[in-house]
Amino acid sequence: MQWTKKDILDIEQLSPDEIELIFETAFGLKEISERPIKKVPTLRGQTIVLFFMEPSTRTRVSFDIAAKRLSADSLAIAAASSSIVKGETLLDTASNLQAMKPDIIVMRHSSAGAPHLLARTLDVSIINAGDGMHAHPTQALLDMMTVKEKKGGLSGLNVAIIGDISHSRVARSNIVGFTKMGASVRVAGPPTMIPPGIEHLGAQVAPSVDEALTDADVVIMLRIQKERMRRFLFPTEREYARQYGLNDQRLGRIRPDALIMHPGPLNRGVEISPEVADGPFSVILDQVTNGVALRMALFYLLAGGTRDADAD
Ligand code: CP
């Protein structure tokens, strides 16, 4: 199939065929990162702006590495060092960036819908690298790519997403993505962190963490996002770890070939014990490795996907 989308804003906008095309492209590009010279000229002459208004390690660095592996010129802008601190509006900042003729703007913002606003207003392609509590489509795509790589497919799998569902854009994008690709998704966590109406996205709410874990093929653990909380939603981290954390005792409930995932950053000893995070079920660093290939694929497809990625 031919890629036609101008932007990557959320998983809702993508069809299952488009998601499969993204996976196929990412698997094809992944081996470039294994070469002695990890660079192809595919996007030479293209300019990619990384416009990050919230902190990030994995997402910003992997977009930057992905751009460089394809020979695009990339530059990062952070809120604290931009003229936004002088009172410039988001749209004025973005219009000025567009006036310098970049080909793609990758954007992370604390407000839900900020990338959608830019995509409607500007001609340049926009990739949403996380908007508030709304969506993190590239995280969901790399999570699904990792499961497809390890399991061969997504249809029919039981996926458990556990923790602070309320504040998690990763949970929302993964619920939409995994259900769209034929998996069943259960969520569990403190009742104060399960948003009303989450079932409308396609997830079932499990009565307890143990029930969510039972026969799970994939477990996605989530960090407590204290930075987005206006009041305390759990008693203590120790109590949270005891009631909702993933530890060795709970692993007996999952399937013997299950995958343990986490989008990062981890709070070791809170939502996940160090033994589980570093243990044999964990594919957390595979997710990070696949994030580079997945983001290379998105740049490649948005740029037209017509040039020879194998040339060196
Ligand atoms: N998974 C994720 O979005 O991590 P960062 O906040 O470090 O980018």
PDB file of C-alpha atoms and ligand atoms in Angstrom:
ATOM      1  CA  MET A   1       0.000   0.000   0.000  1.00  0.00           C
ATOM      2  CA  GLN A   2       1.000   3.618  -0.553  1.00  0.00           C
ATOM      3  CA  TRP A   3       1.560   5.942   2.445  1.00  0.00           C
ATOM      4  CA  THR A   4      -0.686   9.037   2.218  1.00  0.00           C
ATOM      5  CA  LYS A   5      -0.780  10.641   5.690  1.00  0.00           C
ATOM      6  CA  LYS A   6       0.858  14.068   6.224  1.00  0.00           C
ATOM      7  CA  ASP A   7       1.102  13.731  10.040  1.00  0.00           C
ATOM      8  CA  ILE A   8       1.332  11.134  12.831  1.00  0.00           C
ATOM      9  CA  LEU A   9      -0.933  12.492  15.572  1.00  0.00           C
ATOM     10  CA  ASP A  10      -2.567   9.507  17.275  1.00  0.00           C
ATOM     11  CA  ILE A  11      -3.256   5.812  16.768  1.00  0.00           C
ATOM     12  CA  GLU A  12      -6.958   6.445  16.012  1.00  0.00           C
ATOM     13  CA  GLN A  13      -5.999   8.007  12.652  1.00  0.00           C
ATOM     14  CA  LEU A  14      -4.068   4.905  11.500  1.00  0.00           C
ATOM     15  CA  SER A  15      -5.674   1.870   9.836  1.00  0.00           C
ATOM     16  CA  PRO A  16      -4.441  -1.662  10.619  1.00  0.00           C
ATOM     17  CA  ASP A  17      -2.897  -1.761   7.115  1.00  0.00           C
ATOM     18  CA  GLU A  18      -1.012   1.478   7.764  1.00  0.00           C
ATOM     19  CA  ILE A  19       0.236   0.129  11.108  1.00  0.00           C
ATOM     20  CA  GLU A  20       1.444  -3.055   9.361  1.00  0.00           C
ATOM     21  CA  LEU A  21       3.205  -0.925   6.722  1.00  0.00           C
ATOM     22  CA  ILE A  22       4.971   1.011   9.513  1.00  0.00           C
ATOM     23  CA  PHE A  23       6.092  -2.294  11.133  1.00  0.00           C
ATOM     24  CA  GLU A  24       7.281  -3.744   7.806  1.00  0.00           C
ATOM     25  CA  THR A  25       9.265  -0.555   7.061  1.00  0.00           C
ATOM     26  CA  ALA A  26      10.742  -0.468  10.588  1.00  0.00           C
ATOM     27  CA  PHE A  27      11.819  -4.139  10.465  1.00  0.00           C
ATOM     28  CA  GLY A  28      13.497  -3.430   7.110  1.00  0.00           C
ATOM     29  CA  LEU A  29      15.381  -0.412   8.484  1.00  0.00           C
ATOM     30  CA  LYS A  30      16.370  -1.996  11.814  1.00  0.00           C
ATOM     31  CA  GLU A  31      19.536  -3.662  10.514  1.00  0.00           C
ATOM     32  CA  ILE A  32      21.058  -0.262   9.602  1.00  0.00           C
ATOM     33  CA  SER A  33      21.704   0.212  13.343  1.00  0.00           C
ATOM     34  CA  GLU A  34      23.754  -3.039  13.350  1.00  0.00           C
ATOM     35  CA  ARG A  35      26.136  -1.926  10.574  1.00  0.00           C
ATOM     36  CA  PRO A  36      29.667  -0.679  11.330  1.00  0.00           C
ATOM     37  CA  ILE A  37      28.664   2.607   9.641  1.00  0.00           C
ATOM     38  CA  LYS A  38      25.147   3.240  10.896  1.00  0.00           C
ATOM     39  CA  LYS A  39      24.042   5.691   8.240  1.00  0.00           C
ATOM     40  CA  VAL A  40      22.300   5.687   4.839  1.00  0.00           C
ATOM     41  CA  PRO A  41      21.765   8.733   2.600  1.00  0.00           C
ATOM     42  CA  THR A  42      17.997   8.222   2.288  1.00  0.00           C
ATOM     43  CA  LEU A  43      16.884  11.558   3.790  1.00  0.00           C
ATOM     44  CA  ARG A  44      19.925  13.648   2.834  1.00  0.00           C
ATOM     45  CA  GLY A  45      18.861  17.277   2.473  1.00  0.00           C
ATOM     46  CA  GLN A  46      15.802  16.917   4.745  1.00  0.00           C
ATOM     47  CA  THR A  47      15.531  18.945   7.949  1.00  0.00           C
ATOM     48  CA  ILE A  48      13.807  17.644  11.082  1.00  0.00           C
ATOM     49  CA  VAL A  49      13.060  19.874  14.088  1.00  0.00           C
ATOM     50  CA  LEU A  50      12.628  18.229  17.513  1.00  0.00           C
ATOM     51  CA  PHE A  51      10.416  20.684  19.408  1.00  0.00           C
ATOM     52  CA  PHE A  52      10.184  19.327  22.985  1.00  0.00           C
ATOM     53  CA  MET A  53       8.206  21.379  25.510  1.00  0.00           C
ATOM     54  CA  GLU A  54       8.364  18.596  28.174  1.00  0.00           C
ATOM     55  CA  PRO A  55      11.354  16.565  29.433  1.00  0.00           C
ATOM     56  CA  SER A  56      12.328  13.435  27.514  1.00  0.00           C
ATOM     57  CA  THR A  57      15.254  11.048  27.257  1.00  0.00           C
ATOM     58  CA  ARG A  58      14.179   8.057  25.144  1.00  0.00           C
ATOM     59  CA  THR A  59      11.803   9.750  22.713  1.00  0.00           C
ATOM     60  CA  ARG A  60      13.925  12.796  21.912  1.00  0.00           C
ATOM     61  CA  VAL A  61      17.207  10.889  21.614  1.00  0.00           C
ATOM     62  CA  SER A  62      15.720   8.113  19.488  1.00  0.00           C
ATOM     63  CA  PHE A  63      14.059  10.594  17.102  1.00  0.00           C
ATOM     64  CA  ASP A  64      17.416  12.388  16.842  1.00  0.00           C
ATOM     65  CA  ILE A  65      19.345   9.161  16.221  1.00  0.00           C
ATOM     66  CA  ALA A  66      16.700   8.016  13.720  1.00  0.00           C
ATOM     67  CA  ALA A  67      17.071  11.257  11.757  1.00  0.00           C
ATOM     68  CA  LYS A  68      20.877  10.990  11.755  1.00  0.00           C
ATOM     69  CA  ARG A  69      20.858   7.298  10.679  1.00  0.00           C
ATOM     70  CA  LEU A  70      18.894   8.434   7.592  1.00  0.00           C
ATOM     71  CA  SER A  71      21.254  11.438   7.016  1.00  0.00           C
ATOM     72  CA  ALA A  72      18.607  14.085   7.744  1.00  0.00           C
ATOM     73  CA  ASP A  73      19.724  17.254   9.524  1.00  0.00           C
ATOM     74  CA  SER A  74      18.081  17.385  12.952  1.00  0.00           C
ATOM     75  CA  LEU A  75      18.048  20.023  15.645  1.00  0.00           C
ATOM     76  CA  ALA A  76      16.384  20.060  19.058  1.00  0.00           C
ATOM     77  CA  ILE A  77      14.582  22.962  20.733  1.00  0.00           C
ATOM     78  CA  ALA A  78      13.635  22.843  24.426  1.00  0.00           C
ATOM     79  CA  ALA A  79      11.058  25.082  26.123  1.00  0.00           C
ATOM     80  CA  ALA A  80      13.507  26.643  28.560  1.00  0.00           C
ATOM     81  CA  SER A  81      15.860  27.804  25.786  1.00  0.00           C
ATOM     82  CA  SER A  82      13.158  28.946  23.326  1.00  0.00           C
ATOM     83  CA  SER A  83      11.394  32.313  22.992  1.00  0.00           C
ATOM     84  CA  ILE A  84       8.259  30.717  24.479  1.00  0.00           C
ATOM     85  CA  VAL A  85       9.705  31.833  27.848  1.00  0.00           C
ATOM     86  CA  LYS A  86       9.499  35.445  26.522  1.00  0.00           C
ATOM     87  CA  GLY A  87       5.751  35.080  25.899  1.00  0.00           C
ATOM     88  CA  GLU A  88       5.647  33.940  22.262  1.00  0.00           C
ATOM     89  CA  THR A  89       2.590  31.789  21.519  1.00  0.00           C
ATOM     90  CA  LEU A  90       2.916  28.171  20.446  1.00  0.00           C
ATOM     91  CA  LEU A  91       1.470  28.951  17.012  1.00  0.00           C
ATOM     92  CA  ASP A  92       3.820  31.908  16.463  1.00  0.00           C
ATOM     93  CA  THR A  93       6.790  29.769  17.463  1.00  0.00           C
ATOM     94  CA  ALA A  94       5.673  26.976  15.138  1.00  0.00           C
ATOM     95  CA  SER A  95       4.948  29.358  12.226  1.00  0.00           C
ATOM     96  CA  ASN A  96       8.442  30.802  12.607  1.00  0.00           C
ATOM     97  CA  LEU A  97       9.930  27.311  12.604  1.00  0.00           C
ATOM     98  CA  GLN A  98       7.951  26.486   9.451  1.00  0.00           C
ATOM     99  CA  ALA A  99       9.257  29.682   7.796  1.00  0.00           C
ATOM    100  CA  MET A 100      12.751  28.135   8.005  1.00  0.00           C
ATOM    101  CA  LYS A 101      11.484  25.268   5.784  1.00  0.00           C
ATOM    102  CA  PRO A 102      11.924  22.110   7.867  1.00  0.00           C
ATOM    103  CA  ASP A 103      10.384  18.963   6.403  1.00  0.00           C
ATOM    104  CA  ILE A 104       9.112  17.442   9.671  1.00  0.00           C
ATOM    105  CA  ILE A 105       8.475  18.859  13.153  1.00  0.00           C
ATOM    106  CA  VAL A 106       8.454  16.317  16.010  1.00  0.00           C
ATOM    107  CA  MET A 107       6.605  17.797  18.940  1.00  0.00           C
ATOM    108  CA  ARG A 108       6.088  16.997  22.633  1.00  0.00           C
ATOM    109  CA  HIS A 109       3.782  19.285  24.605  1.00  0.00           C
ATOM    110  CA  SER A 110       2.008  19.267  27.975  1.00  0.00           C
ATOM    111  CA  SER A 111      -1.350  20.213  26.402  1.00  0.00           C
ATOM    112  CA  ALA A 112      -3.524  17.559  24.800  1.00  0.00           C
ATOM    113  CA  GLY A 113      -4.201  18.471  21.163  1.00  0.00           C
ATOM    114  CA  ALA A 114      -1.230  20.843  20.704  1.00  0.00           C
ATOM    115  CA  PRO A 115       0.273  18.782  17.821  1.00  0.00           C
ATOM    116  CA  HIS A 116      -3.182  18.512  16.211  1.00  0.00           C
ATOM    117  CA  LEU A 117      -3.483  22.322  16.264  1.00  0.00           C
ATOM    118  CA  LEU A 118      -0.126  22.681  14.512  1.00  0.00           C
ATOM    119  CA  ALA A 119      -0.981  19.965  11.989  1.00  0.00           C
ATOM    120  CA  ARG A 120      -4.211  21.786  11.044  1.00  0.00           C
ATOM    121  CA  THR A 121      -2.472  25.134  10.717  1.00  0.00           C
ATOM    122  CA  LEU A 122       0.902  24.347   9.142  1.00  0.00           C
ATOM    123  CA  ASP A 123       1.921  22.634   5.881  1.00  0.00           C
ATOM    124  CA  VAL A 124       4.945  20.880   7.442  1.00  0.00           C
ATOM    125  CA  SER A 125       4.494  17.271   8.651  1.00  0.00           C
ATOM    126  CA  ILE A 126       3.935  16.976  12.417  1.00  0.00           C
ATOM    127  CA  ILE A 127       4.747  13.914  14.553  1.00  0.00           C
ATOM    128  CA  ASN A 128       3.213  13.806  18.036  1.00  0.00           C
ATOM    129  CA  ALA A 129       5.913  12.757  20.525  1.00  0.00           C
ATOM    130  CA  GLY A 130       3.421  12.921  23.433  1.00  0.00           C
ATOM    131  CA  ASP A 131       0.686  15.501  24.136  1.00  0.00           C
ATOM    132  CA  GLY A 132      -0.375  15.851  27.772  1.00  0.00           C
ATOM    133  CA  MET A 133      -2.315  12.823  28.970  1.00  0.00           C
ATOM    134  CA  HIS A 134      -3.809  12.259  25.506  1.00  0.00           C
ATOM    135  CA  ALA A 135      -1.580  10.258  23.160  1.00  0.00           C
ATOM    136  CA  HIS A 136       1.940   8.923  22.590  1.00  0.00           C
ATOM    137  CA  PRO A 137       1.498   7.202  19.229  1.00  0.00           C
ATOM    138  CA  THR A 138       5.147   6.439  18.510  1.00  0.00           C
ATOM    139  CA  GLN A 139       5.509   4.720  21.916  1.00  0.00           C
ATOM    140  CA  ALA A 140       2.473   2.534  21.176  1.00  0.00           C
ATOM    141  CA  LEU A 141       3.816   1.716  17.709  1.00  0.00           C
ATOM    142  CA  LEU A 142       7.226   0.682  19.063  1.00  0.00           C
ATOM    143  CA  ASP A 143       5.535  -1.336  21.834  1.00  0.00           C
ATOM    144  CA  MET A 144       3.386  -3.187  19.289  1.00  0.00           C
ATOM    145  CA  MET A 145       6.392  -3.652  16.986  1.00  0.00           C
ATOM    146  CA  THR A 146       8.309  -5.257  19.873  1.00  0.00           C
ATOM    147  CA  VAL A 147       5.435  -7.635  20.638  1.00  0.00           C
ATOM    148  CA  LYS A 148       5.066  -8.517  16.945  1.00  0.00           C
ATOM    149  CA  GLU A 149       8.819  -9.185  16.721  1.00  0.00           C
ATOM    150  CA  LYS A 150       8.771 -11.493  19.769  1.00  0.00           C
ATOM    151  CA  LYS A 151       5.393 -13.186  19.260  1.00  0.00           C
ATOM    152  CA  GLY A 152       4.969 -13.101  15.469  1.00  0.00           C
ATOM    153  CA  GLY A 153       1.673 -11.191  15.650  1.00  0.00           C
ATOM    154  CA  LEU A 154      -0.718  -9.292  17.885  1.00  0.00           C
ATOM    155  CA  SER A 155      -4.119 -10.827  17.207  1.00  0.00           C
ATOM    156  CA  GLY A 156      -5.540 -12.936  20.044  1.00  0.00           C
ATOM    157  CA  LEU A 157      -2.999 -11.859  22.682  1.00  0.00           C
ATOM    158  CA  ASN A 158      -3.972 -10.867  26.251  1.00  0.00           C
ATOM    159  CA  VAL A 159      -2.375  -7.539  27.129  1.00  0.00           C
ATOM    160  CA  ALA A 160      -2.414  -6.221  30.730  1.00  0.00           C
ATOM    161  CA  ILE A 161      -1.659  -2.526  31.330  1.00  0.00           C
ATOM    162  CA  ILE A 162      -1.073  -1.819  35.020  1.00  0.00           C
ATOM    163  CA  GLY A 163      -0.543   1.299  37.100  1.00  0.00           C
ATOM    164  CA  ASP A 164      -1.387   4.965  36.717  1.00  0.00           C
ATOM    165  CA  ILE A 165      -3.798   4.660  33.787  1.00  0.00           C
ATOM    166  CA  SER A 166      -5.401   8.087  34.405  1.00  0.00           C
ATOM    167  CA  HIS A 167      -2.326  10.144  33.622  1.00  0.00           C
ATOM    168  CA  SER A 168      -0.892   7.859  30.937  1.00  0.00           C
ATOM    169  CA  ARG A 169      -0.900   8.838  27.269  1.00  0.00           C
ATOM    170  CA  VAL A 170       1.000   5.570  26.696  1.00  0.00           C
ATOM    171  CA  ALA A 171      -1.926   3.574  28.126  1.00  0.00           C
ATOM    172  CA  ARG A 172      -4.464   5.378  25.929  1.00  0.00           C
ATOM    173  CA  SER A 173      -2.455   4.907  22.728  1.00  0.00           C
ATOM    174  CA  ASN A 174      -1.680   1.263  23.545  1.00  0.00           C
ATOM    175  CA  ILE A 175      -5.315   0.419  24.352  1.00  0.00           C
ATOM    176  CA  VAL A 176      -6.402   1.831  20.988  1.00  0.00           C
ATOM    177  CA  GLY A 177      -3.483   0.244  19.117  1.00  0.00           C
ATOM    178  CA  PHE A 178      -3.537  -3.273  20.565  1.00  0.00           C
ATOM    179  CA  THR A 179      -7.336  -3.576  20.296  1.00  0.00           C
ATOM    180  CA  LYS A 180      -7.210  -2.269  16.713  1.00  0.00           C
ATOM    181  CA  MET A 181      -4.725  -5.058  15.903  1.00  0.00           C
ATOM    182  CA  GLY A 182      -6.928  -7.781  17.439  1.00  0.00           C
ATOM    183  CA  ALA A 183      -5.537  -8.136  20.990  1.00  0.00           C
ATOM    184  CA  SER A 184      -7.595  -7.986  24.230  1.00  0.00           C
ATOM    185  CA  VAL A 185      -6.548  -5.317  26.711  1.00  0.00           C
ATOM    186  CA  ARG A 186      -7.191  -5.322  30.486  1.00  0.00           C
ATOM    187  CA  VAL A 187      -6.222  -2.442  32.744  1.00  0.00           C
ATOM    188  CA  ALA A 188      -5.694  -2.481  36.525  1.00  0.00           C
ATOM    189  CA  GLY A 189      -4.386  -0.164  39.203  1.00  0.00           C
ATOM    190  CA  PRO A 190      -5.556   1.905  42.161  1.00  0.00           C
ATOM    191  CA  PRO A 191      -9.228   2.871  41.686  1.00  0.00           C
ATOM    192  CA  THR A 192      -8.113   6.522  41.966  1.00  0.00           C
ATOM    193  CA  MET A 193      -5.952   6.022  38.857  1.00  0.00           C
ATOM    194  CA  ILE A 194      -8.489   4.297  36.590  1.00  0.00           C
ATOM    195  CA  PRO A 195     -10.304   6.992  34.589  1.00  0.00           C
ATOM    196  CA  PRO A 196     -14.067   6.686  34.171  1.00  0.00           C
ATOM    197  CA  GLY A 197     -15.025   5.622  30.649  1.00  0.00           C
ATOM    198  CA  ILE A 198     -11.693   3.940  29.796  1.00  0.00           C
ATOM    199  CA  GLU A 199     -13.805   0.983  28.544  1.00  0.00           C
ATOM    200  CA  HIS A 200     -14.911   3.183  25.621  1.00  0.00           C
ATOM    201  CA  LEU A 201     -11.358   2.975  24.238  1.00  0.00           C
ATOM    202  CA  GLY A 202     -11.677  -0.836  24.143  1.00  0.00           C
ATOM    203  CA  ALA A 203     -10.128  -1.934  27.478  1.00  0.00           C
ATOM    204  CA  GLN A 204     -11.707  -4.059  30.202  1.00  0.00           C
ATOM    205  CA  VAL A 205     -11.124  -2.907  33.787  1.00  0.00           C
ATOM    206  CA  ALA A 206      -9.858  -5.858  35.866  1.00  0.00           C
ATOM    207  CA  PRO A 207     -10.920  -5.966  39.555  1.00  0.00           C
ATOM    208  CA  SER A 208      -7.313  -6.460  40.718  1.00  0.00           C
ATOM    209  CA  VAL A 209      -3.744  -6.545  39.459  1.00  0.00           C
ATOM    210  CA  ASP A 210      -3.630 -10.310  40.029  1.00  0.00           C
ATOM    211  CA  GLU A 211      -6.693 -10.833  37.827  1.00  0.00           C
ATOM    212  CA  ALA A 212      -5.274  -8.572  35.107  1.00  0.00           C
ATOM    213  CA  LEU A 213      -2.046 -10.613  35.136  1.00  0.00           C
ATOM    214  CA  THR A 214      -3.741 -14.013  34.908  1.00  0.00           C
ATOM    215  CA  ASP A 215      -2.745 -15.645  31.587  1.00  0.00           C
ATOM    216  CA  ALA A 216      -1.332 -12.381  30.251  1.00  0.00           C
ATOM    217  CA  ASP A 217       0.883 -12.645  27.151  1.00  0.00           C
ATOM    218  CA  VAL A 218       2.092  -9.073  27.527  1.00  0.00           C
ATOM    219  CA  VAL A 219       2.323  -6.930  30.671  1.00  0.00           C
ATOM    220  CA  ILE A 220       2.902  -3.182  30.334  1.00  0.00           C
ATOM    221  CA  MET A 221       3.797  -1.550  33.666  1.00  0.00           C
ATOM    222  CA  LEU A 222       3.344   2.206  34.080  1.00  0.00           C
ATOM    223  CA  ARG A 223       5.073   4.784  36.257  1.00  0.00           C
ATOM    224  CA  ILE A 224       3.086   6.915  38.720  1.00  0.00           C
ATOM    225  CA  GLN A 225       3.082  10.350  37.051  1.00  0.00           C
ATOM    226  CA  LYS A 226       3.341  12.529  40.152  1.00  0.00           C
ATOM    227  CA  GLU A 227       4.125  15.562  38.003  1.00  0.00           C
ATOM    228  CA  ARG A 228       0.578  15.472  36.575  1.00  0.00           C
ATOM    229  CA  MET A 229      -1.239  14.900  39.912  1.00  0.00           C
ATOM    230  CA  ARG A 230      -3.023  17.765  41.632  1.00  0.00           C
ATOM    231  CA  ARG A 231      -3.589  15.695  44.807  1.00  0.00           C
ATOM    232  CA  PHE A 232      -2.189  12.474  46.265  1.00  0.00           C
ATOM    233  CA  LEU A 233      -3.906   9.427  44.768  1.00  0.00           C
ATOM    234  CA  PHE A 234      -2.078   6.699  46.742  1.00  0.00           C
ATOM    235  CA  PRO A 235      -0.910   6.385  50.371  1.00  0.00           C
ATOM    236  CA  THR A 236       2.851   5.683  50.130  1.00  0.00           C
ATOM    237  CA  GLU A 237       5.214   4.291  47.482  1.00  0.00           C
ATOM    238  CA  ARG A 238       5.841   1.271  49.716  1.00  0.00           C
ATOM    239  CA  GLU A 239       2.127   0.539  49.958  1.00  0.00           C
ATOM    240  CA  TYR A 240       1.740   1.116  46.203  1.00  0.00           C
ATOM    241  CA  ALA A 241       4.556  -1.370  45.472  1.00  0.00           C
ATOM    242  CA  ARG A 242       2.920  -3.956  47.739  1.00  0.00           C
ATOM    243  CA  GLN A 243      -0.563  -3.647  46.247  1.00  0.00           C
ATOM    244  CA  TYR A 244       0.086  -2.760  42.602  1.00  0.00           C
ATOM    245  CA  GLY A 245       3.769  -3.383  41.861  1.00  0.00           C
ATOM    246  CA  LEU A 246       5.089  -6.217  39.707  1.00  0.00           C
ATOM    247  CA  ASN A 247       7.446  -8.499  41.627  1.00  0.00           C
ATOM    248  CA  ASP A 248       8.661 -12.095  41.431  1.00  0.00           C
ATOM    249  CA  GLN A 249       5.709 -13.379  43.495  1.00  0.00           C
ATOM    250  CA  ARG A 250       3.212 -12.110  40.938  1.00  0.00           C
ATOM    251  CA  LEU A 251       5.041 -13.559  37.904  1.00  0.00           C
ATOM    252  CA  GLY A 252       3.462 -16.987  38.495  1.00  0.00           C
ATOM    253  CA  ARG A 253       0.185 -15.662  37.083  1.00  0.00           C
ATOM    254  CA  ILE A 254       1.470 -14.684  33.629  1.00  0.00           C
ATOM    255  CA  ARG A 255       2.097 -17.081  30.747  1.00  0.00           C
ATOM    256  CA  PRO A 256       5.538 -18.738  30.759  1.00  0.00           C
ATOM    257  CA  ASP A 257       6.447 -16.951  27.512  1.00  0.00           C
ATOM    258  CA  ALA A 258       5.004 -13.574  28.538  1.00  0.00           C
ATOM    259  CA  LEU A 259       6.728 -10.252  27.835  1.00  0.00           C
ATOM    260  CA  ILE A 260       7.200  -7.603  30.530  1.00  0.00           C
ATOM    261  CA  MET A 261       7.291  -4.084  29.101  1.00  0.00           C
ATOM    262  CA  HIS A 262       7.636  -0.539  30.418  1.00  0.00           C
ATOM    263  CA  PRO A 263       7.791   2.687  28.393  1.00  0.00           C
ATOM    264  CA  GLY A 264      10.264   4.238  30.860  1.00  0.00           C
ATOM    265  CA  PRO A 265      11.370   6.028  32.867  1.00  0.00           C
ATOM    266  CA  LEU A 266      11.221   3.269  35.530  1.00  0.00           C
ATOM    267  CA  ASN A 267      10.703   3.872  39.214  1.00  0.00           C
ATOM    268  CA  ARG A 268      12.480   0.727  40.389  1.00  0.00           C
ATOM    269  CA  GLY A 269      10.985  -0.735  43.529  1.00  0.00           C
ATOM    270  CA  VAL A 270       7.673   1.096  43.037  1.00  0.00           C
ATOM    271  CA  GLU A 271       5.700  -0.166  39.997  1.00  0.00           C
ATOM    272  CA  ILE A 272       8.321  -2.792  39.112  1.00  0.00           C
ATOM    273  CA  SER A 273      10.954  -4.591  41.182  1.00  0.00           C
ATOM    274  CA  PRO A 274      14.566  -4.478  39.929  1.00  0.00           C
ATOM    275  CA  GLU A 275      14.539  -8.313  39.626  1.00  0.00           C
ATOM    276  CA  VAL A 276      11.579  -8.185  37.225  1.00  0.00           C
ATOM    277  CA  ALA A 277      12.836  -5.146  35.289  1.00  0.00           C
ATOM    278  CA  ASP A 278      16.161  -6.912  34.621  1.00  0.00           C
ATOM    279  CA  GLY A 279      14.788 -10.460  34.545  1.00  0.00           C
ATOM    280  CA  PRO A 280      14.206 -12.982  31.746  1.00  0.00           C
ATOM    281  CA  PHE A 281      10.678 -11.801  30.872  1.00  0.00           C
ATOM    282  CA  SER A 282      11.743  -8.183  30.413  1.00  0.00           C
ATOM    283  CA  VAL A 283      11.955  -6.682  26.911  1.00  0.00           C
ATOM    284  CA  ILE A 284      12.261  -3.106  28.164  1.00  0.00           C
ATOM    285  CA  LEU A 285      15.559  -2.385  26.384  1.00  0.00           C
ATOM    286  CA  ASP A 286      14.317  -4.124  23.204  1.00  0.00           C
ATOM    287  CA  GLN A 287      11.532  -1.520  23.209  1.00  0.00           C
ATOM    288  CA  VAL A 288      14.147   1.235  23.256  1.00  0.00           C
ATOM    289  CA  THR A 289      16.162  -0.380  20.441  1.00  0.00           C
ATOM    290  CA  ASN A 290      13.029  -0.772  18.321  1.00  0.00           C
ATOM    291  CA  GLY A 291      12.111   2.864  19.003  1.00  0.00           C
ATOM    292  CA  VAL A 292      14.943   3.996  16.728  1.00  0.00           C
ATOM    293  CA  ALA A 293      13.882   1.737  13.824  1.00  0.00           C
ATOM    294  CA  LEU A 294      10.229   2.655  14.276  1.00  0.00           C
ATOM    295  CA  ARG A 295      10.992   6.382  14.176  1.00  0.00           C
ATOM    296  CA  MET A 296      13.265   5.899  11.138  1.00  0.00           C
ATOM    297  CA  ALA A 297      10.280   4.233   9.442  1.00  0.00           C
ATOM    298  CA  LEU A 298       7.981   7.153  10.235  1.00  0.00           C
ATOM    299  CA  PHE A 299      10.486   9.689   8.854  1.00  0.00           C
ATOM    300  CA  TYR A 300      10.954   7.524   5.764  1.00  0.00           C
ATOM    301  CA  LEU A 301       7.221   7.163   5.105  1.00  0.00           C
ATOM    302  CA  LEU A 302       6.400  10.831   5.766  1.00  0.00           C
ATOM    303  CA  ALA A 303       9.231  11.888   3.469  1.00  0.00           C
ATOM    304  CA  GLY A 304       7.759   9.886   0.617  1.00  0.00           C
ATOM    305  CA  GLY A 305       9.513   6.573   1.081  1.00  0.00           C
ATOM    306  CA  THR A 306      10.711   6.544  -2.509  1.00  0.00           C
ATOM    307  CA  ARG A 307      14.467   6.643  -2.158  1.00  0.00           C
ATOM    308  CA  ASP A 308      16.729   3.622  -1.830  1.00  0.00           C
ATOM    309  CA  ALA A 309      17.220   2.886   1.891  1.00  0.00           C
ATOM    310  CA  ASP A 310      19.768   0.157   1.091  1.00  0.00           C
ATOM    311  CA  ALA A 311      22.201   2.470  -0.652  1.00  0.00           C
ATOM    312  CA  ASP A 312      25.312   3.278   1.370  1.00  0.00           C
TER     313      ASP A 312
HETATM  314  N1   CP B   1       8.807   6.581  26.916  1.00  0.00           N
HETATM  315  C1   CP B   1       9.070   7.903  26.952  1.00  0.00           C
HETATM  316  O1   CP B   1       8.307   8.721  26.397  1.00  0.00           O
HETATM  317  O2   CP B   1      10.221   8.239  27.597  1.00  0.00           O
HETATM  318  P1   CP B   1      10.825   9.705  27.650  1.00  0.00           P
HETATM  319  O3   CP B   1       9.882  10.570  28.450  1.00  0.00           O
HETATM  320  O4   CP B   1      12.184   9.571  28.276  1.00  0.00           O
HETATM  321  O5   CP B   1      10.906  10.220  26.223  1.00  0.00           O
END
